[in-house]
Structure formats: C-alpha cells, structure tokens
XYZ file of C-alpha atoms in Angstrom:
342
model
C -9.995 58.017 -21.899
C -10.487 59.979 -25.134
C -13.568 59.699 -27.313
C -13.566 56.717 -29.657
C -11.190 54.564 -27.566
C -11.867 51.626 -25.301
C -9.690 50.179 -22.548
C -7.670 47.070 -23.470
C -8.667 45.332 -20.244
C -11.150 46.023 -17.502
C -8.501 45.570 -14.783
C -4.808 46.477 -14.508
C -2.223 43.806 -15.386
C -1.153 43.229 -11.790
C -4.760 42.516 -10.811
C -5.192 40.046 -13.658
C -1.967 38.251 -12.715
C -2.003 38.301 -8.918
C -5.672 38.521 -7.890
C -6.702 35.129 -9.260
C -7.709 31.799 -7.776
C -4.580 30.251 -9.274
C -2.244 32.663 -7.500
C -4.262 32.226 -4.314
C -3.570 28.496 -4.571
C 0.150 29.159 -5.115
C 0.106 31.351 -1.993
C -1.740 28.629 -0.057
C 0.897 26.110 -1.152
C 3.643 28.377 0.199
C 1.781 28.757 3.506
C 1.225 24.993 3.852
C 4.886 24.251 3.158
C 6.152 26.865 5.638
C 3.737 25.854 8.413
C 4.457 22.140 7.887
C 8.220 22.750 7.900
C 7.972 24.661 11.182
C 5.458 22.488 13.048
C 5.965 18.933 11.753
C 9.210 17.146 12.622
C 11.091 15.632 9.652
C 8.914 17.410 7.073
C 11.648 19.749 5.866
C 14.032 16.953 4.859
C 15.223 15.736 1.432
C 13.595 12.350 1.993
C 10.210 13.979 2.594
C 10.530 16.031 -0.591
C 11.341 12.873 -2.552
C 8.416 10.859 -1.228
C 6.034 13.806 -1.530
C 6.823 14.185 -5.234
C 6.695 10.428 -5.804
C 3.284 10.278 -4.115
C 1.785 13.046 -6.277
C 3.487 12.083 -9.558
C 0.590 9.970 -10.824
C -1.964 12.638 -9.864
C 0.107 15.326 -11.611
C 0.322 13.265 -14.808
C -3.422 12.601 -14.945
C -4.288 16.190 -14.009
C -2.596 17.525 -17.160
C -5.267 16.257 -19.600
C -8.050 16.444 -17.005
C -7.596 20.225 -16.819
C -8.532 21.005 -20.461
C -11.267 18.355 -20.351
C -12.924 20.122 -17.429
C -12.343 23.531 -19.015
C -14.519 22.346 -21.923
C -17.240 21.427 -19.423
C -16.672 17.661 -19.687
C -15.255 15.253 -17.123
C -13.417 11.915 -17.250
C -14.145 9.641 -14.298
C -12.457 6.652 -15.943
C -8.873 7.855 -15.405
C -8.263 5.848 -12.222
C -9.555 2.673 -13.860
C -7.398 3.323 -16.927
C -4.371 3.620 -14.647
C -5.267 0.184 -13.295
C -5.902 -1.252 -16.761
C -2.653 0.192 -18.108
C -0.850 -1.337 -15.140
C -2.376 -4.765 -15.749
C -1.788 -4.742 -19.521
C 1.835 -3.742 -18.925
C 2.285 -6.484 -16.317
C 0.577 -9.218 -18.340
C 2.502 -8.315 -21.511
C 5.802 -8.356 -19.649
C 4.927 -11.648 -17.965
C 4.196 -13.107 -21.418
C 7.719 -12.277 -22.556
C 7.477 -8.756 -23.959
C 10.238 -6.298 -23.144
C 9.541 -3.303 -20.944
C 9.365 -0.872 -23.869
C 7.107 -3.194 -25.907
C 4.806 -3.669 -22.909
C 4.786 0.121 -22.409
C 3.721 0.694 -26.024
C 0.980 -1.916 -25.670
C -0.320 -0.207 -22.526
C -0.289 3.167 -24.290
C -2.225 1.622 -27.172
C -4.872 0.450 -24.721
C -4.988 4.004 -23.378
C -5.601 5.345 -26.893
C -8.442 2.870 -27.421
C -10.009 3.711 -24.055
C -9.798 7.431 -24.767
C -11.278 6.907 -28.226
C -14.168 4.943 -26.736
C -14.941 7.745 -24.286
C -14.519 10.453 -26.904
C -16.632 8.789 -29.590
C -19.479 8.045 -27.196
C -19.448 11.669 -26.014
C -18.884 13.476 -29.325
C -20.464 11.184 -31.925
C -23.237 9.442 -30.021
C -23.934 12.565 -27.979
C -23.979 10.985 -24.524
C -23.081 13.039 -21.425
C -19.424 12.691 -20.446
C -20.367 12.030 -16.824
C -22.570 9.041 -17.723
C -20.106 7.677 -20.302
C -17.069 7.792 -18.060
C -18.931 6.306 -15.098
C -19.700 3.365 -17.382
C -16.181 3.044 -18.745
C -14.778 3.425 -15.238
C -16.552 0.176 -14.343
C -15.665 -1.369 -17.728
C -11.925 -0.664 -17.531
C -11.727 -1.764 -13.907
C -13.666 -4.935 -14.699
C -11.305 -5.825 -17.563
C -8.269 -5.145 -15.377
C -9.532 -7.346 -12.556
C -10.683 -9.990 -15.046
C -7.228 -10.266 -16.608
C -5.416 -10.896 -13.330
C -8.098 -11.757 -10.808
C -6.701 -11.532 -7.296
C -3.134 -12.254 -8.394
C -0.388 -9.749 -9.156
C 2.575 -9.533 -11.506
C 5.655 -8.628 -9.499
C 8.621 -9.739 -11.592
C 10.031 -6.660 -13.313
C 13.632 -5.783 -14.186
C 15.309 -4.265 -11.165
C 16.916 -1.488 -13.206
C 13.482 -0.278 -14.338
C 11.897 -0.365 -10.890
C 14.942 1.467 -9.521
C 14.672 4.038 -12.327
C 11.037 4.733 -11.390
C 12.175 5.723 -7.881
C 15.504 7.297 -8.833
C 16.341 10.924 -8.142
C 18.060 13.576 -10.204
C 21.717 13.307 -9.146
C 22.551 15.674 -6.304
C 18.906 16.561 -5.596
C 15.924 15.033 -3.753
C 13.755 15.452 -6.879
C 12.629 12.203 -8.572
C 13.463 11.661 -12.234
C 9.763 11.334 -13.081
C 9.482 15.082 -12.486
C 11.545 15.668 -15.641
C 8.945 13.753 -17.642
C 6.189 15.697 -15.925
C 7.827 19.067 -16.644
C 8.204 18.200 -20.345
C 4.516 17.259 -20.496
C 3.587 20.371 -18.501
C 5.346 22.610 -21.022
C 3.534 20.797 -23.839
C 0.112 21.334 -22.248
C 0.847 24.959 -21.325
C 1.787 25.710 -24.935
C -1.206 23.732 -26.188
C -3.651 25.622 -23.975
C -2.234 29.142 -24.072
C -0.309 29.499 -27.328
C -2.371 27.674 -29.948
C -5.736 28.016 -31.646
C -6.556 24.568 -30.256
C -6.226 25.916 -26.718
C -8.337 28.975 -27.458
C -10.937 26.591 -28.816
C -10.867 24.636 -25.533
C -11.799 27.763 -23.555
C -14.397 28.774 -26.148
C -16.084 25.365 -25.877
C -16.263 25.720 -22.110
C -17.909 29.124 -22.366
C -20.430 28.132 -25.053
C -20.299 25.151 -27.391
C -22.753 26.668 -29.814
C -20.859 29.959 -29.989
C -17.581 28.088 -30.418
C -19.051 26.054 -33.272
C -20.323 29.185 -35.025
C -16.848 30.698 -34.661
C -15.227 27.811 -36.505
C -14.008 25.682 -33.583
C -14.029 21.949 -34.313
C -15.891 21.164 -31.115
C -16.271 17.396 -31.557
C -12.688 16.883 -32.716
C -11.255 18.985 -29.885
C -13.163 17.065 -27.238
C -12.206 13.734 -28.838
C -8.491 14.649 -28.836
C -8.665 15.584 -25.154
C -10.235 12.251 -24.180
C -7.551 10.389 -26.135
C -4.825 12.386 -24.368
C -6.460 11.529 -21.055
C -6.469 7.822 -21.901
C -2.827 7.811 -23.034
C -1.477 9.690 -20.023
C -3.560 7.604 -17.613
C -2.135 4.419 -19.146
C 1.383 5.874 -18.914
C 0.729 6.750 -15.270
C -0.340 3.122 -14.778
C 2.996 1.881 -16.116
C 4.877 4.274 -13.855
C 2.704 3.217 -10.888
C 3.554 -0.431 -11.626
C 7.293 0.128 -11.846
C 7.387 2.314 -8.762
C 5.621 -0.218 -6.537
C 6.840 -3.278 -8.450
C 3.347 -4.718 -8.736
C 0.673 -4.882 -11.437
C -2.786 -5.441 -9.950
C -6.312 -4.903 -11.162
C -7.135 -2.651 -8.203
C -4.156 -0.311 -8.638
C -5.043 3.402 -8.369
C -8.552 2.763 -7.063
C -10.158 6.112 -6.197
C -7.522 8.196 -7.949
C -10.123 9.786 -10.221
C -11.649 11.574 -7.236
C -8.254 12.801 -6.055
C -7.488 14.188 -9.504
C -10.827 15.967 -9.847
C -10.530 17.385 -6.325
C -7.050 18.762 -7.071
C -8.126 20.226 -10.427
C -11.142 21.990 -8.932
C -9.085 23.140 -5.959
C -6.557 24.556 -8.436
C -9.096 26.957 -9.918
C -10.739 25.083 -12.797
C -14.454 25.846 -12.926
C -16.764 22.853 -12.655
C -18.965 24.626 -15.217
C -16.137 25.000 -17.749
C -14.598 28.009 -19.423
C -11.850 28.904 -16.950
C -8.753 27.457 -15.296
C -4.979 27.446 -15.679
C -2.387 24.735 -15.246
C -0.188 26.500 -12.681
C -3.165 26.622 -10.332
C -3.832 22.917 -10.877
C -0.201 21.981 -10.183
C -0.323 24.071 -7.006
C -3.604 22.389 -6.036
C -2.113 18.907 -6.439
C 0.928 19.894 -4.374
C -1.238 21.464 -1.654
C -3.241 18.256 -1.249
C -0.078 16.139 -1.355
C 1.882 18.305 1.083
C -1.030 18.513 3.504
C -1.571 14.739 3.445
C 2.154 14.090 3.868
C 2.479 16.499 6.784
C -0.575 15.061 8.532
C 0.718 11.509 8.123
C 4.046 12.514 9.651
C 2.075 14.098 12.515
C 0.293 10.790 13.137
C -3.121 11.737 11.712
C -5.173 8.847 10.339
C -6.037 8.470 6.653
C -9.775 8.941 7.301
C -9.193 12.332 8.909
C -6.915 13.342 6.030
C -9.745 12.530 3.597
C -12.130 14.662 5.664
C -9.761 17.629 5.499
C -9.271 17.192 1.755
C -13.025 17.036 1.229
C -13.540 20.194 3.280
C -10.912 21.996 1.202
C -12.711 20.984 -1.982
C -16.122 22.134 -0.723
C -14.686 25.446 0.462
C -12.960 25.915 -2.882
C -16.203 25.428 -4.818
C -18.076 27.722 -2.417
C -15.391 30.397 -2.736
C -15.524 30.190 -6.527
C -19.310 30.589 -6.518
C -19.103 33.541 -4.133
C -16.426 35.252 -6.232
C -18.493 34.789 -9.409
C -21.539 36.250 -7.653
C -19.503 39.218 -6.365
C -18.009 39.787 -9.821
C -21.441 39.788 -11.493
C -22.843 42.135 -8.852
C -19.944 44.563 -9.281
C -20.343 44.415 -13.058
C -24.041 45.206 -12.810
C -23.362 48.090 -10.420
C -20.692 49.546 -12.723
C -23.018 49.196 -15.697
C -25.820 50.910 -13.811
C -23.573 53.808 -12.764
C -22.323 54.152 -16.344
C -25.883 54.330 -17.668
C -26.798 56.963 -15.089
C -23.808 59.026 -16.117
C -24.873 58.880 -19.761
C -28.419 59.973 -18.900
C -27.148 62.962 -16.922
C-alpha cells in the first residue's frame, strides 16, 4: 500500500461474503435438508415441501419486520398476540356480514393501530420496547379472547380457504410464497438500498451517534413498529384462512419462535447487525428440523428442546466470534503500533 492511501475494506470480498453468520446459516440449512432427505422417509417429497412452507409462512411474514426492529436494538413481543387479534377481528367482521377483502382491511387497520401504540409508547413516552410489548402482548391477546371467548368463527368462503392452501401450478410451492417473496424484496431494498435502512443499522450501533448524524431515530423506530403490526395482522388473516378458524388463542407462542429464528439467522440481540437472507435461512432451518423430527416420530417437547439448544448455541457462537474479532483487532493494532515505533 502506497503512502497516503487506505484499504477500502479490512478483509477481502470473498471473506466478507462467505465467512459470515448468515452464510453459515445457509450452509446449515443445506446440511439439514440433505441429511433429512437421506435419513427420514417421506421427507424428500412434494407434499413435505408444501407443508413445510405452509408451516413456516406465518413465521417468515412476521420475521420480515422483526429483523429491522431487532437491528435497531428494540424487540416486539406482541407479534403473536397481534396475529391472534388480527385473526379474531377478521373472523368477527366476516361473521357480521363484511366481505373477505373488507374484513382484511379492517384487520390491517387494527394492526396499524397496535403498531402505533407500541411505537408511540417506545419513541414518544420513552419506555423500553421489551416492557411495552410484554404489556401489549397481554393486551392484544386479552382483547382477542374477549371478543370471541371460547368460541370460534369457522364459516369462511371455500374459495378463499382453498386459495390460502393452494400451490403454484405445477410446483409444490404454496401461493403464499409469492406474497412473501414480494415482501422480502421490499424489505431487502428498504434495508440495503435506502437511507432509511442505513439509519436502521446506525440506530442499532448507537442511537446518539445516529441522531447527531441526522437520522430520524424516533420516526424510524415508529415506522418499524407499525410495519410489524400490519404484517402480524396480515399473517393472522392468512392463519385464519389456512386453518379455517378464527380463535382468540391463534398463534400463541409464535413470538418466541420468530425471535428464535431471527437470532439464529444472525441478527445480534444487541442491535447493529443482521441480514435478511440469514433470517430466512434460520426460519427454514427451524421449520425443516421440526418437520423432519415429526416425520421421524419425535415428540413436540423434544423438538422444542432441540430448537432451544440451537438458539443458545447460536447466541454463544455470536458472543465468541465477537470476542475473537475484538482480540484479533487489538493484536493487529498492537503490532501496527510496534512497527511504527521501530
């Protein structure tokens, strides 16, 4: 390197692309799929692919806004309850005579209001996102159960329930994956090709520094909570049409599955880093593993244990990698200083 120049990056391009947690998760997904196809009977069939994607569709939809929320250092624990509330509002509205599209719009409106409530309490009142969304998790679930009690709405147009489970003609891939891919492209562009996305990463690294650099910190966080509410409500409508039932306890516990998949996919729990392709791979790893174990006759409790172990190992690996990276950086800095002294 000549005098007066600095390297563009500290590592070569191939290192920055391939040696990442996200690509490690993609590699793990490939390994899980190959091993499951070889060892588990009936796993490598079109029907299994269909049901695998149907099972993870709701998690994939919610994980899209959860990823930037966690990159900013926030969290939204109310997503599972909003799925349930969106499901109930959709079912009650349809039962009252509203068409499917009108009921869908009403459910999305409830999602906007729920996201606004979370966002305003976090950004304007200044409450911690964890505390706020724990409270709204109970609030949304309580409203959903209060509206229907122990009953369920099950009368939906057959063409809509069939559409929710339909596949792309000639393939085992469900139609909902087209909707997901459109939303995935939107979020990828939003995060990686806009000033808004750069602001999301800046907030996760340091809110004060981001504010001094002109990032609208409060507005960015508010927008992300609203997006989370809307997509969770939409996922609730899809959940309802797929299973043909609107209940107050729909999607109970889904918030933990989403957070586990997002963290497993490489998003730091401390904010500032993460990419969507790693999150998608993380969701598919959890889904494929659970599907394969069910086909192998493993109980649901044991599947939860394995998923929990994967999450703990992922967090431990991330902490170890950060420690190793800091140690290497300090060693390189020390050697550089010695060279200058000599």
